[in-house]
Amino acid sequence: MRTPLLITADESLLDELLRLAAAAGVTPDVAHDAAAALRGWAAAPLVLLGADLAAPVARLAPGRRPGVHVVAWGESPDELFRLALAVGAENVAELPRSDGWLTDLLTDLGDSGRARGFTVGVLGGSGGAGATTFACALGQVAARSGPAVVIDADPLGPGVDRVLGLEGEEGVRWDALCQTTGRLGARSLRDALPRRGDLGALTWYAGASEPLPADAVREVLSAAQRGHDVVVVDLPRAADPVVEEVTARCDLVLVVVTPGLAGLASAARLCARLPDRSGVRLVVRGPAPDPREVARLTGVGVLVTMADQRGLAESIGLGLGPVRSRRGPLARAVGEVLARVAVSRAAA
């Protein structure tokens, strides 16, 4: 059941909530009294309880459940917060200033039929391994089948928007998102990012960039997973809270390595630093030795190998992104990764 429940006898409040629901593309059920509210209380995915009926509902002591929010006009008295606690509400939303937040909440409900986006973190096993290029290629090819996003979590990287040819597109960057607080809506994020077709990108404006706060990354990643089929995160090689935060939430972590001794030694140190290597695999770029030997040296299995792509710099320079042809080695390697992603999603 994906129908939210609105509980209020206040006609002006109900009109406003119905307006927000219409903007979010959902059709709610409405209960005009406490007794009617109990009939849909447990089954509704989201409950918006009007301040006018908070006391009668609290007296009936409904079962505790997530997704309950009390909604009031203007400033809320202390008594309303006590009633909110009594019914197990997560918060008190005050209109009209909470209009946007409530619309995002209802919008995410409309999106909730979508499976959580498969999340791939991409790390460079050594400097210059081509992790950002591979992350962008993953996003490009994934977007042919549905909404995909590439999230740039490396403040010292080249910028995924420039690699994808999206630097001239309008949309929010990390600079703005790091200033926001509260829950971020999936559709709001998807619509706000610089994008071309079904491919979106999140990075910084050109120039100096600051390290990302882990709480901002957590909220953005959650919204991205709710609003996209595939989420790709380009990660820095540095050991910091952002890497730990993201890798813990990834379904797959790819480490892009070059097959020389120095590249493999660097990748081995990086992989050893990751707390859980069960979901970590290698992408070997260049003439590869025996994959079993690579796995022995690094402690991580090889998922795919690929030759260097000719004309890569030209393709990126023309604003076409790294994948210009479906037949190149990069496109084939990315296709193999995404085929395994599809198998994993089907098995889940």
PDB file of C-alpha atoms in Angstrom, residues 1-8 14 17-18 21 26-50 57 65 67-69 71 106 109:
ATOM      1  CA  MET A   1       0.000   0.000   0.000  1.00  0.00           C
ATOM      2  CA  ARG A   2       1.520   3.329  -1.081  1.00  0.00           C
ATOM      3  CA  THR A   3      -1.330   5.670  -0.076  1.00  0.00           C
ATOM      4  CA  PRO A   4      -0.529   8.191   2.687  1.00  0.00           C
ATOM      5  CA  LEU A   5      -3.063   8.856   5.420  1.00  0.00           C
ATOM      6  CA  LEU A   6      -4.126  12.416   6.286  1.00  0.00           C
ATOM      7  CA  ILE A   7      -5.889  12.838   9.644  1.00  0.00           C
ATOM      8  CA  THR A   8      -7.599  16.180  10.231  1.00  0.00           C
ATOM      9  CA  LEU A  14      -6.740  19.496   4.726  1.00  0.00           C
ATOM     10  CA  LEU A  17      -2.163  18.936   2.559  1.00  0.00           C
ATOM     11  CA  LEU A  18      -4.185  17.827  -0.459  1.00  0.00           C
ATOM     12  CA  ALA A  21      -0.033  15.706  -2.189  1.00  0.00           C
ATOM     13  CA  VAL A  26       0.128  10.996  -4.775  1.00  0.00           C
ATOM     14  CA  THR A  27      -3.518  10.532  -3.794  1.00  0.00           C
ATOM     15  CA  PRO A  28      -4.012  10.214  -0.009  1.00  0.00           C
ATOM     16  CA  ASP A  29      -6.680   8.635   2.141  1.00  0.00           C
ATOM     17  CA  VAL A  30      -8.365  11.067   4.553  1.00  0.00           C
ATOM     18  CA  ALA A  31      -9.661  10.410   8.070  1.00  0.00           C
ATOM     19  CA  HIS A  32     -11.811  13.172   9.573  1.00  0.00           C
ATOM     20  CA  ASP A  33     -11.860  11.802  13.141  1.00  0.00           C
ATOM     21  CA  ALA A  34      -9.720   9.728  15.521  1.00  0.00           C
ATOM     22  CA  ALA A  35     -11.760   6.538  15.170  1.00  0.00           C
ATOM     23  CA  ALA A  36     -11.439   6.573  11.384  1.00  0.00           C
ATOM     24  CA  ALA A  37      -7.722   7.280  11.747  1.00  0.00           C
ATOM     25  CA  LEU A  38      -7.143   4.017  13.620  1.00  0.00           C
ATOM     26  CA  ARG A  39      -8.496   1.934  10.731  1.00  0.00           C
ATOM     27  CA  GLY A  40      -5.706   3.023   8.408  1.00  0.00           C
ATOM     28  CA  TRP A  41      -3.023   3.816  10.988  1.00  0.00           C
ATOM     29  CA  ALA A  42      -0.940   0.648  10.764  1.00  0.00           C
ATOM     30  CA  ALA A  43      -1.125   0.048   6.992  1.00  0.00           C
ATOM     31  CA  ALA A  44      -0.417   3.517   5.616  1.00  0.00           C
ATOM     32  CA  PRO A  45       3.227   4.081   4.593  1.00  0.00           C
ATOM     33  CA  LEU A  46       3.023   7.680   5.843  1.00  0.00           C
ATOM     34  CA  VAL A  47       0.707   9.360   8.380  1.00  0.00           C
ATOM     35  CA  LEU A  48       0.231  13.138   8.564  1.00  0.00           C
ATOM     36  CA  LEU A  49      -1.713  13.937  11.725  1.00  0.00           C
ATOM     37  CA  GLY A  50      -3.299  17.359  11.985  1.00  0.00           C
ATOM     38  CA  VAL A  57      -5.696  10.255  18.587  1.00  0.00           C
ATOM     39  CA  ARG A  65       5.133   2.937  14.060  1.00  0.00           C
ATOM     40  CA  GLY A  67       6.475   7.567   9.411  1.00  0.00           C
ATOM     41  CA  VAL A  68       4.122   9.600  11.620  1.00  0.00           C
ATOM     42  CA  HIS A  69       4.346  13.407  11.492  1.00  0.00           C
ATOM     43  CA  VAL A  71       1.267  18.982  11.047  1.00  0.00           C
ATOM     44  CA  LEU A 106       5.198  12.845  -0.219  1.00  0.00           C
ATOM     45  CA  LEU A 109       6.477   8.100  -1.261  1.00  0.00           C
TER      46      LEU A 109
END
